[in-house]
XYZ file of C-alpha atoms in Angstrom:
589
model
C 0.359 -52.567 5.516
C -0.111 -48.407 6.160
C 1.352 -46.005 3.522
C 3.787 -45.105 6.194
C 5.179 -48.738 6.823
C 5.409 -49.161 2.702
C 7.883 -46.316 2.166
C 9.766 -46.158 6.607
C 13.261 -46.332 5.153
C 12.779 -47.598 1.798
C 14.966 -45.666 -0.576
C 13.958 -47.711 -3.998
C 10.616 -49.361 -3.251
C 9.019 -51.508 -6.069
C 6.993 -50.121 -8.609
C 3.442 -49.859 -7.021
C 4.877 -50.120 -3.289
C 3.631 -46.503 -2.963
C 1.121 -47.266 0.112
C -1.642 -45.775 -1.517
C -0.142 -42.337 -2.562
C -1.525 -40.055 -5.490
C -0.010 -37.308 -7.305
C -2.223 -33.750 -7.685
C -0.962 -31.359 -10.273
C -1.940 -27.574 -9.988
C -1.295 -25.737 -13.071
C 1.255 -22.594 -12.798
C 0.048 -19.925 -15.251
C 2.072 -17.170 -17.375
C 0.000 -14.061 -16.922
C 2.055 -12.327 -19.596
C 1.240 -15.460 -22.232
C -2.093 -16.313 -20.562
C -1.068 -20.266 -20.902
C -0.128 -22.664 -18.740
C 3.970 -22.631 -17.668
C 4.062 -25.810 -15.480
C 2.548 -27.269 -12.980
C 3.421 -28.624 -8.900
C 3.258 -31.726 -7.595
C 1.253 -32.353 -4.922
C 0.712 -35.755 -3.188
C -2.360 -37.382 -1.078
C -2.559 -40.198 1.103
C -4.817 -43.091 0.768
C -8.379 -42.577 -0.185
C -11.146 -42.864 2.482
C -8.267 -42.285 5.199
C -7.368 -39.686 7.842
C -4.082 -39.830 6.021
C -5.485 -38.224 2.621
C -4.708 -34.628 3.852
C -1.326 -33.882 3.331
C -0.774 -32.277 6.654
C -1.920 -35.052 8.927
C 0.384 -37.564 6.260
C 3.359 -35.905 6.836
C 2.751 -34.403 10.882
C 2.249 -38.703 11.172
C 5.551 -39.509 9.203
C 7.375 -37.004 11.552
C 6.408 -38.318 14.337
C 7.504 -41.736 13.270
C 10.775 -40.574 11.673
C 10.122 -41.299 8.262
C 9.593 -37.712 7.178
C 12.294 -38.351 4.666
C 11.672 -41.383 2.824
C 7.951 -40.173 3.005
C 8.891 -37.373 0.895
C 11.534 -38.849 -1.232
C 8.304 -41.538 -2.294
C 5.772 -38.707 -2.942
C 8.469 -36.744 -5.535
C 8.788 -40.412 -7.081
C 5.183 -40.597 -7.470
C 5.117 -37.206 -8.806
C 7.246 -37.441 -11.490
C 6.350 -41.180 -12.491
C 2.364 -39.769 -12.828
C 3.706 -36.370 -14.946
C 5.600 -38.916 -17.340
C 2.706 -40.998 -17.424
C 0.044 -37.919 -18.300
C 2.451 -36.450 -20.369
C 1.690 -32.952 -19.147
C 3.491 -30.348 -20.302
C 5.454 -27.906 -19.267
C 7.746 -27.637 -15.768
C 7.128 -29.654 -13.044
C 7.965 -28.180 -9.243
C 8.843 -30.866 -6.707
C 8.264 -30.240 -2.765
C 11.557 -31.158 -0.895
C 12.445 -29.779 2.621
C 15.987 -28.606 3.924
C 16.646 -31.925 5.730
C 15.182 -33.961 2.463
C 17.479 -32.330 -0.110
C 20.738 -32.094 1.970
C 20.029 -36.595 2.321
C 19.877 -36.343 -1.330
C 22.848 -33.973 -2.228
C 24.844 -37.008 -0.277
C 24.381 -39.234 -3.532
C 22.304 -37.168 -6.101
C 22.540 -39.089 -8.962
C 21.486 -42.734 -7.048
C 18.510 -40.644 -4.930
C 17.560 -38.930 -8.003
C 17.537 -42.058 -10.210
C 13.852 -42.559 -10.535
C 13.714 -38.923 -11.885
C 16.659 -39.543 -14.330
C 15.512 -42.893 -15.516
C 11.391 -41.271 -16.509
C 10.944 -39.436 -19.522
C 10.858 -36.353 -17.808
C 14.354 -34.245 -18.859
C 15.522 -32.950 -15.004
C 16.034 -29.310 -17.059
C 12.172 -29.584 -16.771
C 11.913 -30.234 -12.534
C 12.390 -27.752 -10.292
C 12.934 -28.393 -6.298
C 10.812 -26.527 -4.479
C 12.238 -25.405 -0.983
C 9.670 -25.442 1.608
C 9.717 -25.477 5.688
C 12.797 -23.013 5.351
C 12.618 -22.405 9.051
C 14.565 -26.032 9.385
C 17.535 -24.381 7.368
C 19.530 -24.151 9.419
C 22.799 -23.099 7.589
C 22.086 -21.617 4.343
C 25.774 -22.253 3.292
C 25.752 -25.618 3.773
C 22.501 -26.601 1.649
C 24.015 -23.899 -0.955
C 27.054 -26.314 -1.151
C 24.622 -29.475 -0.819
C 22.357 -28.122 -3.716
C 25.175 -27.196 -5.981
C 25.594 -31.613 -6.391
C 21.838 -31.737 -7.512
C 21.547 -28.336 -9.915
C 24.103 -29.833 -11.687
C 22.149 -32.404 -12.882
C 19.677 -29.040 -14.641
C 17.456 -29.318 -11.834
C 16.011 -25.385 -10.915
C 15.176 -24.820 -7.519
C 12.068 -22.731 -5.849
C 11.372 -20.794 -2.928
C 8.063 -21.566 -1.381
C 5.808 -19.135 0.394
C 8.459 -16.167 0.517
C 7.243 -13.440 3.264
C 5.261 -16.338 5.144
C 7.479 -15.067 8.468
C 9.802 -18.246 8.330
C 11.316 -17.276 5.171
C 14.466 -16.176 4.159
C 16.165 -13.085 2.519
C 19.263 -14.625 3.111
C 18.430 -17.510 1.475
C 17.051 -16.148 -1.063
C 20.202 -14.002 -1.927
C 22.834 -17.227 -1.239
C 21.077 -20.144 -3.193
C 19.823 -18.059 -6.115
C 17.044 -19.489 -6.960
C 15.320 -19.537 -10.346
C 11.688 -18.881 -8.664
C 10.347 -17.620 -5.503
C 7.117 -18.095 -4.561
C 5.074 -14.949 -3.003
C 3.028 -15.993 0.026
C -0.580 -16.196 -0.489
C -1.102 -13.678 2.204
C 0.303 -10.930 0.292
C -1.646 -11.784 -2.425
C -5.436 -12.750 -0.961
C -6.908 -9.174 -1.400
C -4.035 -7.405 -2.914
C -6.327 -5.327 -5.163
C -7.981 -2.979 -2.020
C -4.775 -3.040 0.350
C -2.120 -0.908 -0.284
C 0.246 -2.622 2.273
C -0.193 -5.703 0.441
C 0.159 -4.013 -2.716
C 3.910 -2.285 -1.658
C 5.252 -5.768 -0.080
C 4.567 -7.167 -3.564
C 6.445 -4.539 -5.255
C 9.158 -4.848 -3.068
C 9.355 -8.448 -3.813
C 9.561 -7.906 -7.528
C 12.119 -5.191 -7.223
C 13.839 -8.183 -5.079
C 13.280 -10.182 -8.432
C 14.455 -7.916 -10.158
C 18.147 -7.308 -8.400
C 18.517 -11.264 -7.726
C 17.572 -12.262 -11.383
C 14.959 -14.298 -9.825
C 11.105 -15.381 -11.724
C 8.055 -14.528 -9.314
C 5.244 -16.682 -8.665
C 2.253 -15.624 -7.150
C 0.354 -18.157 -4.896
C -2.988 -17.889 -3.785
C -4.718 -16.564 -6.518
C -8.656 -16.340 -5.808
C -10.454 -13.487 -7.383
C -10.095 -11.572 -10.752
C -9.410 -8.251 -9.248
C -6.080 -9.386 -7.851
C -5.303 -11.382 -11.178
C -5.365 -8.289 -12.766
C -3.317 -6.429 -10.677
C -0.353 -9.313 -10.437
C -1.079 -9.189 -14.456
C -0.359 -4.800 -14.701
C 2.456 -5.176 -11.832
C 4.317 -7.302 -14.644
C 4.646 -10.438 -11.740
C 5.404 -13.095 -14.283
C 3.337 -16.180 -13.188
C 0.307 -17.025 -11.205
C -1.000 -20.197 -9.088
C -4.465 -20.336 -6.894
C -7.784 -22.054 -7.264
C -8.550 -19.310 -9.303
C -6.700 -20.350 -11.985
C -6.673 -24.424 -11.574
C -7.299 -26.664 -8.671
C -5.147 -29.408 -7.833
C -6.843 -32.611 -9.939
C -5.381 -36.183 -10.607
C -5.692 -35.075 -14.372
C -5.712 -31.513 -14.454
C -6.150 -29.538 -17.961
C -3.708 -28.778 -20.242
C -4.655 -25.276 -21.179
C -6.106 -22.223 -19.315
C -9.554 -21.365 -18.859
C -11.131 -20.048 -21.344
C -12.440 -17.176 -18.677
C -9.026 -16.948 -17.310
C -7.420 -15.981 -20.935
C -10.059 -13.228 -21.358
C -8.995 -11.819 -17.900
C -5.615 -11.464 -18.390
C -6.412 -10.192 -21.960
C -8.601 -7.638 -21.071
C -7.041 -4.350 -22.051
C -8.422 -2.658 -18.958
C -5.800 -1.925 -16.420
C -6.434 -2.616 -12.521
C -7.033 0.219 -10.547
C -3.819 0.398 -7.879
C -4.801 0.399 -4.476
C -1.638 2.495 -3.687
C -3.016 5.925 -5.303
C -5.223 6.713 -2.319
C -2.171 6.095 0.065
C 0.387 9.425 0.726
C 4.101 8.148 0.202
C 5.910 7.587 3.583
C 8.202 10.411 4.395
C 9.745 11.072 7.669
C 8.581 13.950 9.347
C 9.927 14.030 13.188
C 10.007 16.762 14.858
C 13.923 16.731 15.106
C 13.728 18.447 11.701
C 12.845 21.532 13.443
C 14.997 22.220 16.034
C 17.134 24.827 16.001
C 20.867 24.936 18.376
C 20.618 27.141 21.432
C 22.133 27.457 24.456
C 20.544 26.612 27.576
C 20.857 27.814 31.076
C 21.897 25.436 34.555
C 19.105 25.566 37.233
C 21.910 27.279 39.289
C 22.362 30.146 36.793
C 21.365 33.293 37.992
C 18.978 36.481 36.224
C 21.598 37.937 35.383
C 22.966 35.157 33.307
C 19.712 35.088 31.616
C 19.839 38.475 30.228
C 23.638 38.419 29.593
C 22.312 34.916 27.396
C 19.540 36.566 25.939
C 22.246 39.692 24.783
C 24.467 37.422 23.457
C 22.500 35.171 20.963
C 19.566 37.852 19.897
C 17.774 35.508 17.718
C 17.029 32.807 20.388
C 13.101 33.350 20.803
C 14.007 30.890 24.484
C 16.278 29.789 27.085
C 15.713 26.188 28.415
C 16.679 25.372 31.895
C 18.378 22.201 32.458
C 19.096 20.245 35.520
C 21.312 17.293 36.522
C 22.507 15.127 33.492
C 21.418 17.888 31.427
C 18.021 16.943 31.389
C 15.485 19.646 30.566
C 13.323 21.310 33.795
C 12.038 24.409 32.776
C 12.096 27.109 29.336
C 12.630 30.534 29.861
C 10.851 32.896 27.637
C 12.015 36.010 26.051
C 10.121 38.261 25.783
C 8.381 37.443 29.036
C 11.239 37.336 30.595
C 12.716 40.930 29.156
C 9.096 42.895 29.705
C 9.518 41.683 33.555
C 13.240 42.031 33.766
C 13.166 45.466 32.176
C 10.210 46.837 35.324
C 11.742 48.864 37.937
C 14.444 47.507 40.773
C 13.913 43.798 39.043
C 17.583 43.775 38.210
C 18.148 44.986 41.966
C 15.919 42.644 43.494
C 16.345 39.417 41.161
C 19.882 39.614 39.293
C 20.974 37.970 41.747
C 18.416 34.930 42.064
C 18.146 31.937 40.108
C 16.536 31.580 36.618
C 14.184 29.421 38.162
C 12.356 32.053 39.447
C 10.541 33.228 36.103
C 11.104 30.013 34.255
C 7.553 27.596 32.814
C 8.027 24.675 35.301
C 6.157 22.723 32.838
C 7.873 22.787 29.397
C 6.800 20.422 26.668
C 9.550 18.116 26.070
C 9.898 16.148 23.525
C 11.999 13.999 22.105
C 13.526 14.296 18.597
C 12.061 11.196 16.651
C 8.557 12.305 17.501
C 6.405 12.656 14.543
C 5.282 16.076 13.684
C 1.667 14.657 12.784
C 1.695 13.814 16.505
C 1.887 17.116 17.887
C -0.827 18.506 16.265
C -3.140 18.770 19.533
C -0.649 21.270 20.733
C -2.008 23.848 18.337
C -5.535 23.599 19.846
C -4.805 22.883 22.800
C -5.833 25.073 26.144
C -2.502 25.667 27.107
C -0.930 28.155 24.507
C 2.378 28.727 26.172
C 3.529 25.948 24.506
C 3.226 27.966 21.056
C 4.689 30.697 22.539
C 7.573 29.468 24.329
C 8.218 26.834 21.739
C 9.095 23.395 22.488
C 12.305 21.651 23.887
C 13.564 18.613 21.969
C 15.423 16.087 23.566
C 17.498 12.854 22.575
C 16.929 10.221 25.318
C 16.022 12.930 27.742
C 18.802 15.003 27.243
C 18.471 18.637 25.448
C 19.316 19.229 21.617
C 17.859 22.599 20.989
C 14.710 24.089 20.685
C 11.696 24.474 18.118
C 9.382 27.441 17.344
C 5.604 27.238 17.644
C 5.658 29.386 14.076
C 7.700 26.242 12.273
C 5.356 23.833 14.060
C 2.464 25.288 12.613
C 4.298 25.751 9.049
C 5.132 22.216 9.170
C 1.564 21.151 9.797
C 0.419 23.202 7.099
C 2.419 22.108 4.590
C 2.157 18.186 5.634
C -1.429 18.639 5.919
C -1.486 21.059 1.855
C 0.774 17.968 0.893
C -1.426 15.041 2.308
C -4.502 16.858 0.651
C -2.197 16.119 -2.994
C -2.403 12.179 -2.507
C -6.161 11.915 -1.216
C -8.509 14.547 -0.032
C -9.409 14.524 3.854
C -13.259 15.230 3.426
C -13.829 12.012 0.989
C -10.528 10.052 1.211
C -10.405 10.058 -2.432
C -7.084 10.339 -4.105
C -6.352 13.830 -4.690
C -4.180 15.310 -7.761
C -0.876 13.734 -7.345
C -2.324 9.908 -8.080
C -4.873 11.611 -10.395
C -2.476 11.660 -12.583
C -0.442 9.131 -12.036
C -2.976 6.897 -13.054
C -3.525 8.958 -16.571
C 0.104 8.411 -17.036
C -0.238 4.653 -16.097
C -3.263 4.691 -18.841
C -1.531 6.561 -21.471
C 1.412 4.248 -21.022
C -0.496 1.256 -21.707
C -2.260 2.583 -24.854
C -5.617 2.023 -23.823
C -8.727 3.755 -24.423
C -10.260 5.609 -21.686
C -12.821 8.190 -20.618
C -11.690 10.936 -18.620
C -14.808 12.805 -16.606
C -14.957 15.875 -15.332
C -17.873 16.552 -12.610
C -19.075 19.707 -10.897
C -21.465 21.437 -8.939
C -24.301 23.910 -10.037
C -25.131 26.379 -7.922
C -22.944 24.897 -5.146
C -21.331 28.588 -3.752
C -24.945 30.344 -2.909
C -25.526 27.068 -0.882
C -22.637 26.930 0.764
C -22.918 30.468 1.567
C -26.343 30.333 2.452
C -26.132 27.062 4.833
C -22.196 27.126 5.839
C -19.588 24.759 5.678
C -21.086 21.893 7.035
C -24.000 21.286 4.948
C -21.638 21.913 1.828
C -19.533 19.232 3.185
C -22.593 16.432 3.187
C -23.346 17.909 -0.791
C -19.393 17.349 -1.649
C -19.826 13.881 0.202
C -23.270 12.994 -1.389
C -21.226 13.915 -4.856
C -18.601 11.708 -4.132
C -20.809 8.951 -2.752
C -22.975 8.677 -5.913
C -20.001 8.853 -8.075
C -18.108 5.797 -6.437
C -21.695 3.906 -6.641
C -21.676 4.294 -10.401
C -17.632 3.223 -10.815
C -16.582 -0.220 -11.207
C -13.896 -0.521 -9.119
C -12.113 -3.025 -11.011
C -11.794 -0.729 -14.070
C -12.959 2.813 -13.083
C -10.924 5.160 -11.060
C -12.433 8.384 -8.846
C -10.509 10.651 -7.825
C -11.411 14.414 -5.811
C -9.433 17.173 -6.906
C -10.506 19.266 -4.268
C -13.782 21.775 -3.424
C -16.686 20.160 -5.520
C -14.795 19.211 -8.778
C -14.414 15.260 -9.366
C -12.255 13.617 -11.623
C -13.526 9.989 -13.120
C -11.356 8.113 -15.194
C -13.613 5.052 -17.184
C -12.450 1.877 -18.767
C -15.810 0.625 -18.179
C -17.607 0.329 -21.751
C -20.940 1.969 -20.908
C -20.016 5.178 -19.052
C -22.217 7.042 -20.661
C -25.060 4.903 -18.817
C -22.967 5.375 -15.619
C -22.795 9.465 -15.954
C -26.115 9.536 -16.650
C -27.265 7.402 -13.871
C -24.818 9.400 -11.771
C -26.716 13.208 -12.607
C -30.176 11.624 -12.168
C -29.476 10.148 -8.694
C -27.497 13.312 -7.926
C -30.110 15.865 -8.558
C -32.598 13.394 -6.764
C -30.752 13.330 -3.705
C -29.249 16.926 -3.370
C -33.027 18.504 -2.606
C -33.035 16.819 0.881
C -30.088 19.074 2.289
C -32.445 22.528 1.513
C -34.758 23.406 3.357
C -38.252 22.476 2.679
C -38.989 26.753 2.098
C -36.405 26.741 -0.117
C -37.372 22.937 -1.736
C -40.762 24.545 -2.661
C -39.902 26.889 -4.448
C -37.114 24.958 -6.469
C -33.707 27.043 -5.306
C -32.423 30.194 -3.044
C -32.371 33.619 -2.826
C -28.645 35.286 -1.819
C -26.630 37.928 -3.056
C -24.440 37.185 -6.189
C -20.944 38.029 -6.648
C -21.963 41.769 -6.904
C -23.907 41.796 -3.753
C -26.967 42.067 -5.533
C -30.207 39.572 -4.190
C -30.459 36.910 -6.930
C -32.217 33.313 -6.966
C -30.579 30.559 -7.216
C -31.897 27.239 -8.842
C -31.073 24.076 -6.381
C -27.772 22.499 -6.818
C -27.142 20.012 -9.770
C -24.504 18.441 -11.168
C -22.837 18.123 -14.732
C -19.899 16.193 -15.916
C -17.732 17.005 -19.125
C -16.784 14.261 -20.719
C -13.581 13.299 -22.788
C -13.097 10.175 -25.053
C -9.034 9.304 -24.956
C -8.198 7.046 -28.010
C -4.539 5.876 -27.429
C -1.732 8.152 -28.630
C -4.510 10.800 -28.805
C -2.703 12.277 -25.832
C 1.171 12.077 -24.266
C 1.008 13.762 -20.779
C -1.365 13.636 -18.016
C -1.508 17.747 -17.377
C -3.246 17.576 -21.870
C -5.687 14.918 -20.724
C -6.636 16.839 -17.259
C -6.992 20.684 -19.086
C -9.164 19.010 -22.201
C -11.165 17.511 -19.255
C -11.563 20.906 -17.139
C -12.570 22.744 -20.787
C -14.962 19.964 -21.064
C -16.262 20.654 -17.420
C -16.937 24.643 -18.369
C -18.565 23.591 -21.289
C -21.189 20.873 -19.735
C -21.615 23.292 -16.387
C -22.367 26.433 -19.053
C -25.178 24.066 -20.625
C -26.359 23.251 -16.969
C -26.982 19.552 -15.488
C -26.223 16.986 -17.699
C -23.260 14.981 -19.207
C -21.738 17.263 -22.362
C -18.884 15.482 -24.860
C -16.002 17.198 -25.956
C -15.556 16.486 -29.343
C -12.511 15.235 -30.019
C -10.132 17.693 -32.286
């Protein structure tokens, strides 16, 4: 007899009527405590069967309607197998919608094998998966209420999978939710990831609800579930699911989490999200009907002396044309105009072709307009419209002011020659490191002789020396531990948790002044430098470009604000660049 013909509509079957099933347990881990928490049942089918992988077991039992009492045996084999280990800790039980509504009908008879093992129910937890077949939160709410009153806890599984539910999350209350592996595969170099798991634990945070990270598979985003303060882990990382799994975690596991070294946030190198649409621009004006004449312009124009414009609107008041001022004036104003055109409509001297656009348009997208060929548009100004309709208008001026400062602003979060991150999460990771009390290195790097190159070869040859800076800094970083950051020109900004940075800065000057030769000149390689005016205008030589890094050793409560950590770090810069190439310590005190 088949596993599925042992346990089609058997509610109590005998003990060892189990068709062949086995219970996995994969340990749940307390990244704050760096022990095991619990672990979750997992069942397999018969051995040296199709029907070992869970998927195929149960996508068979559905199709033969026993979905139910196929699940309802594998939590009975569960809990029998954690009584008979003795393992400690919680155990989380996988139940469906459909599966724990059957058993809400009589709780206490359905639930009997779990009441009757040595396992206390204040130790299980129900772990909700498939929550696309809930169908009515409010019912299995009412449903559960029967079985948590027995002590059972209840889980979310695989929250943010895209069949998950906030609802359900806010309406059953649930002790756990579990995060979806895909937010968390990778989580350490994607900052999308990285915000959707904050989000979640600010989630956790307003629902009183304990977050469990699945999918654990690398160190990197251990340690940044570990810093983010999510409160348990689970992933092959940290324990696969075994028959007789271990009772304690991993030796290499506990020295992760213990490291004192925080993760480096992939968030810093990503600008906040702010909203900037082009609908903060516009300004009210009034417009003018295709049928107005000249004469209505300049009455218009008399009336409302600040309006730079006029737009021309047809039927539906839908924007045709834009009527400039002071085009419009210096022709009006020639002789016999007024006699020849007062009388004609506006159309006449209006731009046929203004650029309309509408008011939820970012301003990031309208950059092209100020290079484009067509510079009207920065003289006329633009015409913003809500669903084709006309608003008011917008200056080129406060387009170009609002690209400046968007662009001076995105510069602040991560620089746009290197990408690095740029002041503003400079120091919101020394803040993050002071926080935490742990010891750090705080580097300071510069250019030698960097402004009679640029001079000498222009912009874009200093660009590939700032990029062939920050290129050999980020080889010499661990990006686990070590954060780079570009402040902006040729100064770098290295923060270390790495234990041998002073190998790493050294490695980083010597490679440095090996590469930087290549961009001179082979005249100017020969003879070791250049020859261009100073800062008086006087002819001077110039060695070739180097590089030097001033270096500051941050015990904890040495410093309390990032702006005393970044100015002991710049006077360590002067000093080290005054003493030429090399790596120079700032002696504490």
């Amino acid at each position: 007899m088949g596993v599925l013909d042992t346990i089609a509509g058997l509610d109590s079957p005998a003990d060892g009527a189990d068709g062949g099933l086995t219970a996995h347990f994969q340990p749940i881990v307390s990244l704050q405590r760096r022990e095991f928490y619990g672990y979750e049942g997992l069942i397999r089918g018969p051995v040296g069967t199709a029907l070992r992988n869970p998927a195929q077991l149960f996508a068979h039992a559905r199709a033969r309607g026993v979905e139910i009492a196929l699940e309802i045996a594998a939590a009975r084999k569960v809990v029998s197998s954690f009584a008979r280990l003795g393992l400690p800790g919680m155990l989380a039980v996988n139940f469906s919608g459909p599966c724990i509504e059957r058993l809400a009908e009589h709780p206490a008879r359905a639930l009997g094998f779990l009441l009757e093992s040595t396992v206390a129910p204040s130790r299980v937890v129900i772990e909700l998966t498939e929550h696309e077949r809930v169908a009515d939160p409010t019912r299995l709410m009412q449903r559960l209420a029967s079985v948590r009153a027995l002590g059972i806890g209840l889980a979310l599984d695989d929250f943010g999978d895209g069949h998950s539910s906030l609802r359900l999350w806010a309406e059953l209350a649930p002790e756990f939710v579990k995060i979806d592996k895909y937010f968390v595969a990778g989580l350490h170099a994607d900052p999308a990831r990285f915000q959707c798991v904050k989000a979640l634990q600010q989630l956790g945070s307003v629902f009183g609800t304990r977050l469990i990270a699945e999918g654990i598979e690398s160190e990197a985003d251990l340690r940044v579930l570990r810093d983010l303060g999510i409160e348990f882990g689970q992933g092959y990382l940290l324990g696969m699911p075994e028959e007789s799994p271990a009772r304690q975690a991993p030796a290499h596991i506990v020295c992760a989490l213990a490291s004192g070294a925080l993760a480096v946030y992939p968030e810093v190198v990503r600008m906040p999200l702010r909203l900037n649409t082009i609908g903060q621009l516009v300004v009210s004006a009034p417009a003018l009907d295709v049928e107005d004449t000249n004469s209505a312009a300049v009455e218009r124009f008399s009336a409302h002396p600040h309006v730079h414009a006029l737009a021309v609107l047809g039927p539906g008041g839908v924007p045709v044309g834009i009527l400039n001022r002071r085009t419009f004036m210096d022709r009006y104003a020639q002789p016999y105009y007024r006699e020849l055109y007062g009388k004609r409509a506006c159309t006449a001297f209006m731009n046929g072709e203004p650029l309309v656009v509408e008011s939820n348009v970012s301003i990031e997208a309208l950059t092209q307009v100020l290079t484009g060929q067509d510079q009207r548009y920065l003289a006329d100004g633009l015409v913003i419209a809500d669903s084709g309709r006309y608003v008011g208008l917008a200056t080129g001026e406060s387009l170009v002011r609002a690209v400046a400062e968007i662009r001076v602003e995105a510069a602040r979060y991560a620089n746009p020659l290197t990408f690095l991150p740029g002041n503003i999460p400079i120091s919101e990771h020394i803040a993050r490191l002071l926080a935490a009390g742990v010891e750090f290195t705080a580097c300071y790097s510069d250019l030698n002789q960097f402004k009679p190159f640029n001079d000498q070869y222009g912009y874009w040859r200093g660009d590939e020396m700032i990029k062939l800076a920050a290129a050999t800094l980020s080889a010499a970083c661990d990006p686990l531990r070590d954060f780079l950051g570009h402040v902006g020109g040729d100064d770098f900004v290295v923060l270390f948790q790495s234990g041998d940075w002073r190998e790493r800065c050294e490695r980083i000057v010597e490679e440095f002044n090996a590469a930087a030769p290549a961009l001179f000149d082979a005249a100017d390689r020969a003879i070791g430098g250049i020859t261009a005016e100073d800062r008086q205008g006087r002819p001077s030589f110039f060695p070739l470009t180097t590089l030097s890094i001033g270096v500051v050793r941050v015990a904890p409560g040495q410093f309390h604000r990032p702006e005393d950590v970044a100015s002991a770090a710049a006077a360590a810069k002067r000093a080290a660049k005054h003493r030429g190439a090399g790596v120079w310590e700032l002696e504490a005190g």
